[in-house]
Short mmCIF file of C-alpha atoms in Angstrom, two decimals:
data_model
loop_
_atom_site.label_atom_id
_atom_site.label_comp_id
_atom_site.label_asym_id
_atom_site.label_seq_id
_atom_site.Cartn_x
_atom_site.Cartn_y
_atom_site.Cartn_z
CA MET A 1 -37.98 -26.52 -190.85
CA HIS A 2 -36.31 -27.11 -187.55
CA LEU A 3 -39.48 -25.97 -185.81
CA VAL A 4 -41.72 -28.23 -187.87
CA TYR A 5 -39.28 -31.10 -187.24
CA ALA A 6 -39.46 -30.43 -183.54
CA GLU A 7 -43.25 -30.37 -183.61
CA VAL A 8 -43.44 -33.58 -185.53
CA ASN A 9 -40.86 -35.19 -183.23
CA PHE A 10 -42.86 -33.98 -180.24
CA ILE A 11 -46.07 -35.45 -181.63
CA HIS A 12 -44.21 -38.68 -182.45
CA CYS A 13 -43.06 -38.85 -178.81
CA GLU A 14 -46.52 -38.16 -177.63
CA ASN A 15 -47.77 -40.89 -179.74
CA ASN A 16 -45.07 -43.20 -178.44
CA HIS A 17 -45.99 -42.43 -174.79
CA MET A 18 -49.68 -42.91 -175.45
CA GLN A 19 -49.01 -46.31 -177.08
CA GLN A 20 -46.73 -47.32 -174.14
CA ARG A 21 -49.43 -46.23 -171.65
CA ARG A 22 -52.07 -48.17 -173.61
CA ALA A 23 -49.78 -51.18 -173.71
CA PHE A 24 -49.08 -51.00 -170.02
CA ALA A 25 -52.87 -50.57 -169.22
CA LEU A 26 -53.67 -53.57 -171.48
CA LEU A 27 -50.85 -55.57 -169.81
CA MET A 28 -52.18 -54.76 -166.36
CA LEU A 29 -55.75 -55.54 -167.40
CA GLY A 30 -54.65 -58.83 -168.86
CA SER A 31 -52.81 -59.68 -165.57
CA LEU A 32 -55.88 -58.88 -163.52
CA LEU A 33 -58.07 -60.90 -165.91
CA LEU A 34 -55.57 -63.78 -165.90
CA ALA A 35 -54.96 -63.93 -162.20
CA PRO A 36 -58.34 -65.43 -161.26
CA CYS A 37 -57.94 -67.90 -164.26
CA THR A 38 -54.54 -68.86 -163.07
CA TYR A 39 -55.76 -69.21 -159.44
CA ALA A 40 -58.75 -71.27 -160.58
CA SER A 41 -56.52 -73.47 -162.75
CA GLU A 42 -54.14 -74.04 -159.74
CA GLU A 43 -57.11 -74.74 -157.33
CA ALA A 44 -58.52 -77.17 -159.88
CA SER A 45 -55.21 -78.89 -160.26
CA LEU A 46 -54.82 -79.27 -156.55
CA THR A 47 -58.36 -80.56 -156.18
CA ALA A 48 -57.84 -83.22 -158.90
CA ALA A 49 -54.50 -84.26 -157.24
CA VAL A 50 -56.01 -84.64 -153.75
CA ASP A 51 -59.11 -86.27 -155.03
CA GLY A 52 -57.06 -88.75 -157.12
CA ILE A 53 -55.06 -89.71 -153.94
CA ILE A 54 -57.84 -89.71 -151.36
CA GLN A 55 -60.74 -91.34 -153.16
CA PRO A 56 -59.01 -94.75 -153.62
CA VAL A 57 -58.18 -94.74 -149.88
CA LEU A 58 -61.82 -93.98 -148.86
CA ASN A 59 -63.00 -96.81 -151.16
CA LYS A 60 -60.45 -99.36 -150.11
CA TYR A 61 -60.88 -98.92 -146.44
CA ARG A 62 -64.72 -98.10 -146.43
CA ILE A 63 -64.13 -94.91 -144.68
CA PRO A 64 -67.45 -93.03 -144.21
CA GLY A 65 -65.98 -89.53 -144.08
CA MET A 66 -62.69 -87.60 -144.17
CA ALA A 67 -61.77 -83.93 -143.86
CA VAL A 68 -58.43 -83.00 -145.47
CA ALA A 69 -56.74 -79.59 -145.15
CA VAL A 70 -53.54 -78.61 -146.87
CA LEU A 71 -51.48 -75.53 -146.44
CA LYS A 72 -49.42 -73.93 -149.22
CA ASP A 73 -48.10 -70.43 -149.64
CA GLY A 74 -49.81 -69.38 -146.41
CA LYS A 75 -53.19 -70.36 -147.61
CA ALA A 76 -55.40 -73.24 -146.40
CA HIS A 77 -57.34 -75.41 -148.82
CA PHE A 78 -60.19 -77.83 -147.73
CA PHE A 79 -61.32 -81.02 -149.24
CA ASN A 80 -64.28 -82.89 -147.66
CA TYR A 81 -65.49 -86.38 -148.34
CA GLY A 82 -68.44 -88.48 -147.29
CA VAL A 83 -70.50 -88.31 -144.17
CA ALA A 84 -69.90 -87.51 -140.43
CA ASN A 85 -72.93 -89.56 -139.50
CA ARG A 86 -74.35 -92.43 -141.54
CA GLU A 87 -77.70 -92.42 -139.84
CA SER A 88 -78.43 -88.67 -140.44
CA GLY A 89 -76.33 -88.49 -143.66
CA GLN A 90 -74.72 -85.29 -142.38
CA ARG A 91 -71.84 -84.41 -144.68
CA VAL A 92 -68.29 -83.78 -143.61
CA SER A 93 -67.13 -80.19 -143.71
CA GLU A 94 -64.03 -78.40 -142.55
CA GLN A 95 -66.01 -77.69 -139.24
CA THR A 96 -66.74 -81.37 -138.49
CA LEU A 97 -65.24 -82.49 -135.23
CA PHE A 98 -63.10 -85.68 -135.28
CA GLU A 99 -61.30 -87.45 -132.56
CA ILE A 100 -57.57 -87.33 -133.31
CA GLY A 101 -56.20 -89.80 -130.74
CA SER A 102 -52.49 -89.58 -130.27
CA VAL A 103 -52.20 -86.49 -132.38
CA SER A 104 -53.41 -84.86 -129.17
CA LYS A 105 -50.04 -85.54 -127.78
CA THR A 106 -48.63 -82.60 -129.91
CA LEU A 107 -50.83 -80.26 -127.99
CA THR A 108 -49.89 -81.89 -124.72
CA ALA A 109 -46.17 -81.45 -125.57
CA THR A 110 -46.90 -77.74 -126.46
CA LEU A 111 -48.59 -77.30 -123.17
CA GLY A 112 -45.62 -78.86 -121.32
CA ALA A 113 -43.25 -76.59 -123.22
CA TYR A 114 -45.29 -73.59 -122.34
CA ALA A 115 -45.14 -74.52 -118.66
CA VAL A 116 -41.39 -74.75 -119.03
CA VAL A 117 -41.23 -71.27 -120.58
CA LYS A 118 -43.47 -70.00 -117.79
CA GLY A 119 -41.02 -71.38 -115.14
CA GLY A 120 -43.11 -74.37 -113.87
CA PHE A 121 -40.44 -76.89 -114.42
CA GLU A 122 -37.28 -77.87 -116.35
CA LEU A 123 -37.19 -80.75 -118.91
CA ASP A 124 -34.22 -82.35 -116.96
CA ASP A 125 -36.04 -82.06 -113.61
CA LYS A 126 -36.58 -85.44 -111.97
CA VAL A 127 -40.23 -86.54 -111.96
CA ILE A 128 -40.36 -86.73 -108.16
CA GLN A 129 -39.72 -82.99 -107.91
CA HIS A 130 -43.14 -82.42 -109.31
CA ALA A 131 -44.78 -85.74 -107.99
CA PRO A 132 -43.68 -86.06 -104.30
CA TRP A 133 -46.16 -89.03 -104.05
CA LEU A 134 -43.66 -90.99 -106.24
CA LYS A 135 -40.60 -90.41 -104.00
CA GLY A 136 -38.83 -93.75 -103.37
CA SER A 137 -40.22 -95.25 -106.57
CA ALA A 138 -38.61 -96.08 -109.85
CA PHE A 139 -39.35 -92.51 -110.93
CA ASP A 140 -36.44 -91.15 -108.66
CA GLY A 141 -34.26 -91.46 -111.69
CA VAL A 142 -36.60 -90.49 -114.45
CA THR A 143 -36.77 -87.01 -115.85
CA MET A 144 -39.71 -84.97 -117.32
CA ALA A 145 -38.06 -85.27 -120.70
CA ASP A 146 -37.91 -89.03 -120.31
CA LEU A 147 -41.77 -89.14 -119.78
CA ALA A 148 -42.41 -86.78 -122.75
CA THR A 149 -40.36 -88.85 -125.11
CA TYR A 150 -41.47 -92.37 -124.10
CA SER A 151 -38.06 -93.31 -122.65
CA ALA A 152 -38.81 -93.54 -118.87
CA GLY A 153 -37.85 -97.24 -118.97
CA GLY A 154 -40.56 -99.27 -120.53
CA LEU A 155 -44.01 -97.87 -119.51
CA PRO A 156 -46.69 -99.77 -121.51
CA LEU A 157 -48.81 -98.55 -124.30
CA GLN A 158 -51.98 -98.31 -122.17
CA PHE A 159 -52.86 -98.54 -118.45
CA PRO A 160 -54.15 -101.94 -117.37
CA ASP A 161 -57.99 -102.00 -117.48
CA ALA A 162 -58.10 -102.12 -113.61
CA VAL A 163 -56.56 -98.58 -113.40
CA ASP A 164 -59.72 -96.63 -113.55
CA SER A 165 -59.26 -93.86 -110.98
CA SER A 166 -56.73 -91.26 -109.86
CA ALA A 167 -55.91 -93.28 -106.75
CA LYS A 168 -55.40 -96.42 -108.71
CA MET A 169 -53.25 -94.44 -111.24
CA GLN A 170 -50.91 -93.32 -108.47
CA ASP A 171 -50.65 -96.77 -106.97
CA TYR A 172 -49.82 -98.07 -110.51
CA TYR A 173 -46.93 -95.64 -110.88
CA ARG A 174 -45.53 -96.25 -107.47
CA GLN A 175 -45.46 -100.00 -108.12
CA TRP A 176 -44.12 -99.85 -111.64
CA VAL A 177 -40.90 -101.66 -112.24
CA PRO A 178 -38.88 -100.45 -115.23
CA ARG A 179 -37.38 -102.93 -117.83
CA PHE A 180 -34.67 -100.48 -119.08
CA ALA A 181 -32.55 -97.73 -117.78
CA ALA A 182 -34.15 -94.36 -118.13
CA GLY A 183 -33.28 -92.61 -121.47
CA THR A 184 -31.96 -95.71 -123.27
CA GLN A 185 -35.09 -97.27 -125.00
CA ARG A 186 -38.07 -95.74 -126.58
CA GLU A 187 -41.41 -97.48 -126.00
CA TYR A 188 -44.46 -95.54 -127.05
CA SER A 189 -46.62 -95.02 -124.07
CA ASN A 190 -49.83 -93.16 -123.18
CA PRO A 191 -49.10 -93.47 -119.37
CA SER A 192 -45.67 -91.88 -120.15
CA ILE A 193 -46.62 -88.66 -121.98
CA GLY A 194 -49.90 -88.66 -119.95
CA LEU A 195 -48.12 -88.26 -116.72
CA PHE A 196 -45.89 -85.64 -118.33
CA GLY A 197 -48.94 -83.53 -119.37
CA TYR A 198 -50.51 -84.09 -115.88
CA LEU A 199 -47.46 -82.93 -113.99
CA ALA A 200 -46.68 -80.07 -116.39
CA ALA A 201 -50.04 -78.48 -115.90
CA GLY A 202 -49.73 -79.00 -112.11
CA SER A 203 -46.41 -77.19 -112.13
CA LEU A 204 -48.45 -74.10 -113.08
CA GLY A 205 -50.94 -74.85 -110.34
CA GLN A 206 -53.75 -75.77 -112.79
CA PRO A 207 -55.61 -78.94 -113.85
CA PHE A 208 -54.65 -80.09 -117.30
CA ASP A 209 -58.06 -79.56 -118.85
CA GLN A 210 -58.25 -75.89 -117.51
CA LEU A 211 -54.71 -74.99 -118.72
CA MET A 212 -55.48 -76.54 -122.10
CA GLY A 213 -58.89 -75.17 -122.56
CA GLU A 214 -58.53 -71.75 -121.05
CA THR A 215 -54.91 -70.89 -121.93
CA LEU A 216 -53.28 -72.84 -124.72
CA LEU A 217 -56.07 -73.42 -127.18
CA PRO A 218 -57.29 -69.77 -127.10
CA LYS A 219 -53.59 -68.56 -127.53
CA LEU A 220 -53.40 -70.82 -130.60
CA GLY A 221 -56.69 -69.46 -131.91
CA LEU A 222 -58.33 -72.87 -131.81
CA ALA A 223 -61.86 -71.95 -130.89
CA HIS A 224 -63.32 -75.18 -132.23
CA THR A 225 -61.06 -77.64 -130.53
CA TYR A 226 -62.07 -79.35 -127.34
CA LEU A 227 -61.32 -81.94 -124.60
CA LYS A 228 -64.97 -82.24 -123.85
CA VAL A 229 -67.20 -81.19 -126.73
CA PRO A 230 -69.75 -78.58 -125.40
CA ALA A 231 -73.46 -79.08 -126.04
CA ALA A 232 -73.51 -76.26 -128.54
CA ALA A 233 -70.85 -78.06 -130.71
CA MET A 234 -72.20 -81.60 -130.48
CA GLY A 235 -73.97 -81.11 -133.86
CA ASP A 236 -70.56 -80.99 -135.51
CA TYR A 237 -69.19 -84.04 -133.71
CA ALA A 238 -68.75 -86.94 -136.10
CA TYR A 239 -69.48 -90.49 -135.13
CA GLY A 240 -66.59 -93.03 -135.60
CA TYR A 241 -67.09 -96.48 -137.26
CA ALA A 242 -65.14 -99.60 -136.38
CA LYS A 243 -65.32 -103.08 -137.77
CA GLU A 244 -68.80 -103.79 -136.59
CA GLU A 245 -69.99 -100.63 -138.27
CA LYS A 246 -71.76 -99.19 -135.27
CA PRO A 247 -71.42 -95.51 -134.57
CA ILE A 248 -68.99 -94.96 -131.57
CA ARG A 249 -67.14 -92.35 -129.75
CA VAL A 250 -64.13 -92.51 -127.50
CA ASN A 251 -64.62 -93.52 -123.74
CA PRO A 252 -62.89 -91.39 -121.26
CA GLY A 253 -60.03 -93.09 -119.19
CA VAL A 254 -57.30 -92.20 -116.77
CA LEU A 255 -55.13 -89.44 -118.30
CA ALA A 256 -57.20 -89.64 -121.47
CA ASP A 257 -57.17 -85.87 -121.85
CA GLU A 258 -53.42 -85.71 -121.76
CA ALA A 259 -52.75 -88.64 -124.11
CA TYR A 260 -55.51 -88.85 -126.71
CA GLY A 261 -58.48 -86.63 -125.80
CA ILE A 262 -58.62 -83.76 -128.33
CA LYS A 263 -61.48 -83.48 -130.78
CA THR A 264 -60.98 -80.91 -133.49
CA SER A 265 -61.78 -79.92 -137.07
CA SER A 266 -59.53 -79.72 -140.07
CA ALA A 267 -60.15 -75.94 -140.26
CA ASP A 268 -58.92 -75.53 -136.62
CA PHE A 269 -55.98 -78.01 -136.73
CA ILE A 270 -54.48 -76.57 -139.95
CA LYS A 271 -54.20 -73.27 -137.83
CA PHE A 272 -52.11 -75.31 -135.35
CA VAL A 273 -49.93 -76.51 -138.27
CA ALA A 274 -49.45 -73.05 -139.40
CA ALA A 275 -48.58 -71.85 -135.91
CA ASN A 276 -45.68 -74.44 -136.00
CA MET A 277 -44.29 -72.66 -139.13
CA VAL A 278 -45.01 -69.00 -138.61
CA LYS A 279 -43.60 -66.83 -135.79
CA GLN A 280 -46.23 -66.13 -133.10
CA ASP A 281 -46.76 -62.64 -131.58
CA ASP A 282 -46.96 -64.20 -128.06
CA GLU A 283 -43.30 -64.73 -127.16
CA ALA A 284 -43.94 -67.39 -124.52
CA LEU A 285 -46.16 -69.35 -127.07
CA GLN A 286 -43.37 -69.01 -129.78
CA GLN A 287 -40.65 -70.28 -127.46
CA ALA A 288 -42.98 -73.22 -126.44
CA ILE A 289 -43.65 -74.17 -130.11
CA ALA A 290 -39.93 -74.01 -130.91
CA MET A 291 -39.21 -76.26 -127.97
CA THR A 292 -41.46 -78.97 -129.37
CA HIS A 293 -39.25 -79.09 -132.53
CA THR A 294 -36.21 -80.05 -130.26
CA GLY A 295 -34.76 -83.46 -130.94
CA PHE A 296 -33.64 -85.74 -128.06
CA PHE A 297 -32.71 -88.89 -129.84
CA SER A 298 -33.18 -90.85 -132.97
CA VAL A 299 -34.59 -94.31 -133.85
CA GLY A 300 -33.55 -95.05 -137.35
CA GLY A 301 -34.40 -92.14 -139.55
CA MET A 302 -36.92 -90.74 -137.03
CA THR A 303 -35.97 -88.09 -134.54
CA GLN A 304 -38.06 -87.92 -131.32
CA GLY A 305 -39.13 -84.36 -130.23
CA LEU A 306 -41.75 -83.24 -127.83
CA GLY A 307 -44.93 -84.57 -129.27
CA TRP A 308 -43.78 -84.33 -132.98
CA GLU A 309 -41.48 -86.90 -134.64
CA SER A 310 -39.28 -85.53 -137.46
CA TYR A 311 -37.23 -86.59 -140.52
CA ALA A 312 -34.55 -84.92 -142.63
CA TYR A 313 -36.31 -83.46 -145.63
CA PRO A 314 -36.73 -84.46 -148.36
CA VAL A 315 -37.82 -87.81 -146.91
CA THR A 316 -38.72 -90.87 -148.93
CA GLU A 317 -42.00 -92.65 -148.38
CA GLN A 318 -40.07 -95.74 -147.26
CA VAL A 319 -38.31 -93.91 -144.49
CA LEU A 320 -41.46 -92.23 -143.35
CA LEU A 321 -43.27 -95.68 -143.34
CA ALA A 322 -40.45 -97.19 -141.36
CA GLY A 323 -40.55 -94.48 -138.61
CA ASN A 324 -44.28 -94.96 -138.26
CA SER A 325 -44.28 -98.74 -138.43
CA PRO A 326 -45.61 -101.22 -135.75
CA ALA A 327 -41.92 -101.97 -134.96
CA VAL A 328 -41.40 -98.41 -133.79
CA SER A 329 -44.99 -97.77 -132.51
CA TYR A 330 -45.49 -101.00 -130.44
CA GLN A 331 -42.02 -102.26 -129.53
CA ALA A 332 -39.17 -100.99 -127.52
CA ASN A 333 -36.23 -99.57 -129.52
CA PRO A 334 -32.73 -98.62 -128.47
CA VAL A 335 -32.14 -94.85 -128.98
CA GLU A 336 -29.24 -92.94 -130.38
CA ARG A 337 -29.27 -90.21 -127.93
CA PHE A 338 -27.93 -86.74 -128.72
CA ALA A 339 -25.30 -85.39 -126.36
CA THR A 340 -27.65 -82.38 -125.69
CA PRO A 341 -31.19 -81.79 -127.02
CA LYS A 342 -30.96 -79.83 -130.22
CA ALA A 343 -33.22 -77.62 -132.36
CA MET A 344 -34.03 -79.59 -135.49
CA GLY A 345 -34.68 -76.59 -137.72
CA ASP A 346 -37.03 -76.02 -140.73
CA GLN A 347 -35.52 -78.40 -143.09
CA ARG A 348 -37.48 -81.35 -141.65
CA LEU A 349 -40.83 -83.08 -142.04
CA TYR A 350 -42.61 -83.15 -138.65
CA ASN A 351 -45.48 -85.64 -138.33
CA LYS A 352 -47.75 -87.45 -135.91
CA THR A 353 -50.40 -90.21 -136.29
CA GLY A 354 -53.33 -90.87 -134.02
CA SER A 355 -56.32 -93.16 -133.56
CA THR A 356 -59.28 -94.06 -131.39
CA ASN A 357 -61.39 -97.05 -131.98
CA GLY A 358 -63.51 -95.25 -134.65
CA PHE A 359 -61.24 -92.51 -135.96
CA GLY A 360 -57.84 -92.16 -137.72
CA ALA A 361 -55.79 -89.04 -138.04
CA TYR A 362 -52.37 -87.93 -139.62
CA VAL A 363 -50.63 -84.50 -139.57
CA ALA A 364 -47.46 -83.48 -141.20
CA PHE A 365 -45.63 -80.30 -142.22
CA VAL A 366 -42.40 -79.00 -143.73
CA PRO A 367 -41.50 -75.52 -142.43
CA ALA A 368 -38.90 -74.93 -145.07
CA LYS A 369 -41.43 -75.48 -147.81
CA GLY A 370 -44.41 -73.80 -146.01
CA ILE A 371 -46.54 -76.83 -146.58
CA GLY A 372 -48.67 -78.98 -144.39
CA ILE A 373 -51.50 -81.47 -144.30
CA VAL A 374 -54.18 -82.61 -141.82
CA MET A 375 -56.15 -85.81 -142.58
CA LEU A 376 -59.08 -86.65 -140.22
CA ALA A 377 -61.23 -89.68 -140.73
CA ASN A 378 -64.12 -91.36 -138.93
CA ARG A 379 -62.49 -94.79 -139.20
CA ASN A 380 -59.26 -96.21 -137.80
CA TYR A 381 -57.60 -97.19 -141.02
CA PRO A 382 -53.97 -98.38 -141.41
CA ASN A 383 -51.13 -95.83 -140.70
CA ASP A 384 -49.40 -96.96 -143.95
CA ALA A 385 -52.33 -95.82 -146.00
CA ARG A 386 -52.45 -92.45 -144.22
CA ILE A 387 -48.73 -91.77 -144.72
CA GLN A 388 -48.66 -92.89 -148.42
CA ALA A 389 -51.48 -90.49 -149.20
CA ALA A 390 -50.03 -87.61 -147.18
CA HIS A 391 -46.48 -88.14 -148.76
CA ALA A 392 -48.04 -88.07 -152.14
CA ILE A 393 -50.03 -84.90 -151.50
CA LEU A 394 -47.09 -83.14 -149.82
CA SER A 395 -44.97 -84.10 -152.84
CA GLU A 396 -47.53 -82.31 -155.06
CA LEU A 397 -47.49 -79.26 -152.77
CA ALA A 398 -43.79 -79.02 -152.82
CA GLU A 399 -43.56 -78.77 -156.61
#
């Protein structure tokens, strides 16, 4: 009896094990079958959310085309709308090249930080140490960091139209008279960060376009990002559309490359966003990117870094709108300067707007959440609309 009981018990155990194995196999099979469905459901939900936010913006501002890229959980998602060229009807894709205007300053700042890491200069160096031709001018008391953060003393938003050559640029800077003490007021300025980029590249003995095109962009893996679009990529270059609806592209100007000259795609620029949140193998590049997240002073809820402007996260739409408002973008504002520049950390939203006459761009990311967004359009539509749309999408991504 004992033997029979043992055999029965053994068979019973075998049956249990077989049932468990079958149950486990079915569970695993169910998980494998369910995973694509779950992913497809998440993708459909994200698409519906982005479409629902972007489509009204396209309609309201008659935007011909827009490329949106979002980053979540280390994966990029692309959403493309409308046309890159009304005449040909060419559709926007994640490879379409857009002018990004002042969003270019984030790459200029990264190049400058890279030059610091490589020993070209220090941020607290006086400008005249790297521009001897400015000795005896107002720049005797201005630092490289002042140039990078628009706080040199009131440089204007743009050069006067008459400044159309390198020689006239140098004369303009030599004759410039500041309205404020350096480091006390922020006045957003292309000639300010433009000179920073120009001198930063020169500190490594290279022209800006060479250092950007042959060193920084390749290190970032941005193979479809350009200062001057090559012939082979012209087919991807969108046309912009202003109020008169004629197709236009940006005209080159003095220090345009340094201040607003980048053309890129959503697929490429979302890589740059990711590089700002993921440690880079190249140690010099990693240090440079980290340096761009350094804060120098605050204007209201916005902290000025190198290229990037940041906010404590979570951030309300109202605070984000205030930091990107005309009052901050086009007027001088007194700054609350930090005793020493400080790393702002991951619990921040970093952002930058940019425009040319025919294009409008906005980029934002939150390292602590691993989320980011790139919005590239071939119309210069209001910053408020960009920020409201991006804030809504980032809120969806953060859930």
